[in-house]
Coordinates of C-alpha atoms in Angstrom, one line a residue:
X1 CA 10.0 -0.7 -33.4
X2 CA 11.1 2.8 -33.7
X3 CA 10.0 5.5 -36.4
X4 CA 12.1 6.6 -38.6
X5 CA 14.2 9.7 -37.8
X6 CA 13.7 11.7 -41.4
X7 CA 11.3 14.3 -41.0
X8 CA 10.6 14.2 -45.0
X9 CA 8.4 11.9 -44.2
X10 CA 5.8 13.8 -41.3
X11 CA 3.9 17.3 -41.7
X12 CA 5.9 20.3 -41.2
X13 CA 4.1 21.2 -37.9
X14 CA 5.4 18.7 -36.2
X15 CA 8.7 19.0 -37.1
X16 CA 10.3 21.4 -34.1
X17 CA 8.6 18.3 -31.6
X18 CA 10.3 15.4 -34.0
X19 CA 13.6 17.8 -34.3
X20 CA 14.2 17.5 -30.0
X21 CA 13.7 13.4 -30.1
X22 CA 9.7 13.4 -29.0
X23 CA 8.1 10.3 -30.4
X24 CA 11.4 9.0 -31.2
X25 CA 14.0 6.6 -29.2
X26 CA 14.3 3.9 -28.2
X27 CA 15.5 2.7 -23.7
X28 CA 16.9 5.5 -22.0
X29 CA 17.1 7.6 -25.1
X30 CA 13.4 7.5 -26.1
X31 CA 11.1 10.6 -25.5
X32 CA 6.8 10.9 -24.4
X33 CA 5.2 12.6 -27.3
X34 CA 3.7 14.0 -24.4
X35 CA 4.3 15.1 -20.9
X36 CA 3.5 15.3 -17.7
X37 CA 3.1 19.6 -18.5
X38 CA 0.9 19.0 -21.4
X39 CA -1.8 17.0 -19.9
X40 CA -4.1 18.3 -17.4
X41 CA -3.8 16.5 -14.0
X42 CA -6.0 15.7 -11.2
X43 CA -2.6 15.2 -8.9
X44 CA -2.1 11.3 -9.7
X45 CA 0.6 11.5 -12.7
X46 CA 4.1 11.2 -11.9
X47 CA 7.7 11.4 -12.5
X48 CA 9.1 7.9 -11.5
X49 CA 12.6 7.1 -12.6
X50 CA 12.7 3.2 -14.4
X51 CA 14.7 1.2 -13.8
X52 CA 14.7 -1.1 -16.8
X53 CA 15.9 2.0 -18.7
X54 CA 17.0 4.2 -15.9
X55 CA 15.3 7.0 -17.5
X56 CA 12.3 9.2 -16.1
X57 CA 8.7 8.3 -17.0
X58 CA 5.9 10.9 -17.8
X59 CA 2.9 8.9 -16.6
X60 CA -0.8 10.7 -17.1
X61 CA -2.6 8.0 -14.2
X62 CA -2.1 6.1 -11.4
X63 CA -3.4 3.2 -13.3
X64 CA -0.6 4.4 -15.8
X65 CA 1.5 4.7 -13.0
X66 CA 0.6 0.9 -11.2
X67 CA 1.1 -1.0 -14.9
X68 CA 4.3 1.1 -15.0
X69 CA 6.1 -0.6 -11.6
X70 CA 4.2 -3.8 -13.1
X71 CA 6.1 -3.9 -16.0
X72 CA 9.3 -2.9 -14.4
X73 CA 9.7 -5.4 -12.6
X74 CA 9.2 -8.1 -15.6
X75 CA 12.3 -10.0 -16.0
X76 CA 11.8 -10.0 -20.2
X77 CA 11.1 -7.0 -20.3
X78 CA 13.5 -5.1 -21.9
X79 CA 12.0 -1.4 -23.4
X80 CA 8.9 0.2 -21.8
X81 CA 7.7 3.3 -23.8
X82 CA 4.9 5.2 -23.4
X83 CA 3.0 7.7 -25.0
X84 CA 4.0 6.5 -28.3
X85 CA 2.9 8.3 -30.8
X86 CA 1.1 6.6 -34.4
X87 CA 3.4 8.9 -37.1
X88 CA 1.8 7.1 -40.0
X89 CA -0.7 10.3 -40.5
X90 CA -2.4 8.7 -43.0
X91 CA -3.1 5.5 -41.9
X92 CA -4.9 6.5 -39.0
X93 CA -6.3 9.8 -41.2
X94 CA -7.8 6.5 -43.3
X95 CA -8.7 4.7 -40.6
X96 CA -10.5 7.7 -38.7
X97 CA -12.6 8.0 -42.6
X98 CA -13.5 4.7 -42.4
X99 CA -14.5 4.2 -39.2
X100 CA -16.4 7.4 -39.0
X101 CA -14.0 8.4 -36.5
X102 CA -13.3 12.0 -35.6
X103 CA -8.6 12.4 -36.1
X104 CA -7.2 13.7 -33.1
X105 CA -6.5 17.4 -33.6
X106 CA -5.0 20.7 -32.1
X107 CA -6.8 23.6 -33.8
X108 CA -6.8 22.9 -37.9
X109 CA -3.7 20.5 -37.5
X110 CA -3.8 16.6 -36.7
X111 CA -2.3 15.3 -34.3
X112 CA -1.2 11.3 -33.5
X113 CA -2.6 9.1 -31.9
X114 CA -1.0 7.5 -28.5
X115 CA -0.6 4.4 -27.4
X116 CA -0.1 4.3 -23.4
X117 CA 2.6 2.6 -23.7
X118 CA 4.9 0.2 -26.0
X119 CA 6.2 -3.0 -24.1
X120 CA 9.1 -4.3 -25.7
X121 CA 9.8 -7.4 -24.7
X122 CA 12.6 -10.5 -25.1
X123 CA 11.4 -13.8 -26.1
X124 CA 13.2 -16.5 -27.6
X125 CA 16.0 -14.4 -28.9
X126 CA 14.0 -12.1 -30.2
X127 CA 12.1 -8.8 -29.2
X128 CA 8.0 -8.4 -29.6
X129 CA 6.1 -5.4 -29.3
X130 CA 2.9 -5.1 -27.6
X131 CA 0.9 -2.3 -27.8
X132 CA -1.4 -1.5 -24.1
X133 CA -3.6 1.2 -23.3
X134 CA -4.9 2.0 -20.1
X135 CA -8.5 3.7 -19.4
X136 CA -10.7 3.4 -16.6
X137 CA -13.9 1.3 -16.3
X138 CA -15.8 4.3 -17.1
X139 CA -13.8 6.3 -20.1
X140 CA -13.9 2.4 -21.9
X141 CA -16.9 1.9 -21.8
X142 CA -17.5 5.6 -23.0
X143 CA -19.1 5.6 -26.7
X144 CA -16.1 8.1 -28.0
X145 CA -13.3 6.6 -26.3
X146 CA -14.2 3.6 -27.5
X147 CA -14.4 4.6 -31.2
X148 CA -10.8 5.3 -30.6
X149 CA -9.7 2.8 -28.9
X150 CA -11.0 0.7 -32.0
X151 CA -8.0 2.6 -34.1
X152 CA -5.4 1.1 -32.7
X153 CA -6.2 -1.4 -32.1
X154 CA -7.1 -1.5 -35.9
X155 CA -3.5 0.0 -36.4
X156 CA -2.1 -2.4 -34.5
X157 CA -3.8 -5.7 -36.3
X158 CA -2.8 -3.5 -39.9
X159 CA 0.9 -3.7 -38.8
X160 CA 0.9 -7.1 -36.7
X161 CA 1.6 -5.5 -33.1
X162 CA 0.0 -6.9 -30.2
X163 CA -2.9 -3.9 -29.1
X164 CA -4.8 -5.4 -25.4
X165 CA -7.1 -2.9 -23.4
X166 CA -5.3 -3.6 -20.0
X167 CA -7.5 -5.2 -17.1
X168 CA -7.8 -2.7 -14.6
X169 CA -10.0 -3.9 -11.6
X170 CA -7.6 -5.2 -9.5
X171 CA -5.2 -1.9 -9.8
X172 CA -5.7 -0.7 -5.9
X173 CA -4.2 1.5 -4.1
X174 CA -2.7 -1.3 -1.8
X175 CA -1.0 -2.8 -5.3
X176 CA 0.2 0.6 -5.7
X177 CA 1.4 1.0 -2.5
X178 CA 3.5 -2.3 -2.6
X179 CA 4.9 -2.1 -5.9
X180 CA 6.6 1.3 -4.9
X181 CA 7.5 0.0 -1.6
X182 CA 8.7 -3.3 -3.0
X183 CA 11.2 -0.8 -5.7
X184 CA 12.9 1.5 -2.9
X185 CA 15.8 -0.4 -2.8
X186 CA 16.4 1.0 -6.5
X187 CA 15.5 4.9 -4.9
X188 CA 17.9 3.3 -2.2
X189 CA 20.9 2.8 -4.3
X190 CA 20.8 -0.8 -3.4
X191 CA 23.1 -2.7 -5.4
X192 CA 21.9 -5.7 -5.8
X193 CA 24.2 -9.3 -5.3
X194 CA 22.8 -12.4 -6.3
X195 CA 24.0 -15.0 -4.3
X196 CA 23.6 -12.3 -0.7
X197 CA 19.4 -12.3 -2.6
X198 CA 19.1 -16.1 -2.5
X199 CA 20.3 -16.3 0.8
X200 CA 18.2 -13.9 2.7
X201 CA 15.2 -15.1 0.5
X202 CA 15.9 -18.2 1.9
X203 CA 16.6 -17.1 5.1
X204 CA 13.2 -15.1 5.1
X205 CA 10.8 -18.4 4.0
X206 CA 12.5 -20.4 6.6
X207 CA 11.7 -17.7 9.6
X208 CA 8.3 -16.4 8.4
X209 CA 5.4 -16.3 9.9
X210 CA 2.2 -15.2 8.8
X211 CA 1.1 -13.2 12.1
X212 CA 4.4 -11.5 12.7
X213 CA 5.3 -7.7 11.2
X214 CA 7.8 -7.5 8.3
X215 CA 10.5 -5.3 10.9
X216 CA 10.9 -8.5 13.2
X217 CA 11.0 -10.6 10.2
X218 CA 13.9 -8.3 9.1
X219 CA 15.7 -7.9 12.4
X220 CA 16.0 -11.9 12.6
X221 CA 17.3 -12.7 8.7
X222 CA 19.5 -9.7 9.5
X223 CA 20.6 -11.2 12.9
X224 CA 21.1 -14.4 11.5
X225 CA 23.2 -13.2 8.2
X226 CA 25.3 -10.7 10.2
X227 CA 23.9 -7.7 7.9
X228 CA 23.0 -4.5 9.4
X229 CA 18.9 -3.6 9.1
X230 CA 18.9 -1.2 7.1
X231 CA 21.3 -2.8 4.5
X232 CA 18.5 -5.7 5.1
X233 CA 15.0 -3.8 4.7
X234 CA 16.9 -3.1 1.3
X235 CA 17.4 -7.0 0.7
X236 CA 14.0 -8.1 0.9
X237 CA 12.7 -4.9 -1.2
X238 CA 15.1 -6.4 -3.9
X239 CA 13.8 -10.6 -3.1
X240 CA 10.4 -9.2 -3.7
X241 CA 10.7 -7.3 -6.3
X242 CA 12.4 -9.6 -8.3
X243 CA 10.2 -12.5 -7.3
X244 CA 12.3 -14.6 -5.0
X245 CA 10.3 -13.5 -1.8
X246 CA 6.6 -14.0 -3.0
X247 CA 4.9 -10.8 -1.8
X248 CA 0.5 -11.2 -2.1
X249 CA 0.7 -7.3 -4.2
X250 CA -2.4 -7.2 -3.8
X251 CA -2.1 -6.5 -0.2
X252 CA -0.9 -3.9 2.1
X253 CA 2.9 -4.4 3.0
X254 CA 3.9 -1.8 5.7
X255 CA 7.8 -3.0 8.0
X256 CA 5.2 -2.5 10.8
X257 CA 2.6 -4.9 9.5
X258 CA 2.6 -9.1 8.4
X259 CA 3.7 -9.4 5.1
X260 CA 1.1 -11.2 2.7
X261 CA 2.7 -14.2 0.7
X262 CA 1.3 -16.1 -2.6
X263 CA 0.0 -19.1 -1.4
X264 CA 0.5 -19.1 2.9
X265 CA -2.6 -17.5 5.1

């Protein structure tokens, strides 16, 4: 799914932003309609670099950051577009009139609805698009917010786009810190080797003990495999990120604490 670059199909007051690519493109060429600087923040926004696309993202809340990291490690996800605008203005205006919802506007000019995420997955040789909205439980219960989400849902439904409000009940600080810890291999510019990753994960699971600090387990693996400790740290991070080592995501993950694995006590 991609919007046309023909400016004549859009209101003239959007042209300056569209000429700069906002809301257009895919993959590394996509530019979100809204950026961190455009939206008031309580300090929970962020600009991580994506592993899937290699570009810098504009995430407006802690919940968005958690969901982004969650998506970025899934092997069937081939594109993640944040703050994706619905540029079909006549369609959303018609829906708002039908549903009795006030359309977003900047002054007297209508603004597009924006999907928090448009996710592209590769499924059985074809691309599948998913619209996902991220809201705190409080916002999700707010009547005005729910009315706007209904416009997103109705528009998506009429355009054969799978839309869902993401369940954020399990989005904890530990989940966020664990995902960031695991993806450290990427920020450290570690070059993954699948053969070494398979060997490391097998060694780690063989030596694993639930009460041993992670640092000691990595040191033991490094010694057995004759690899430097720093390199072995990134071996672990990559194996955890890619699922070769099944780390329990909602547990605290640091070098000085034991690591909890899914299915292990």
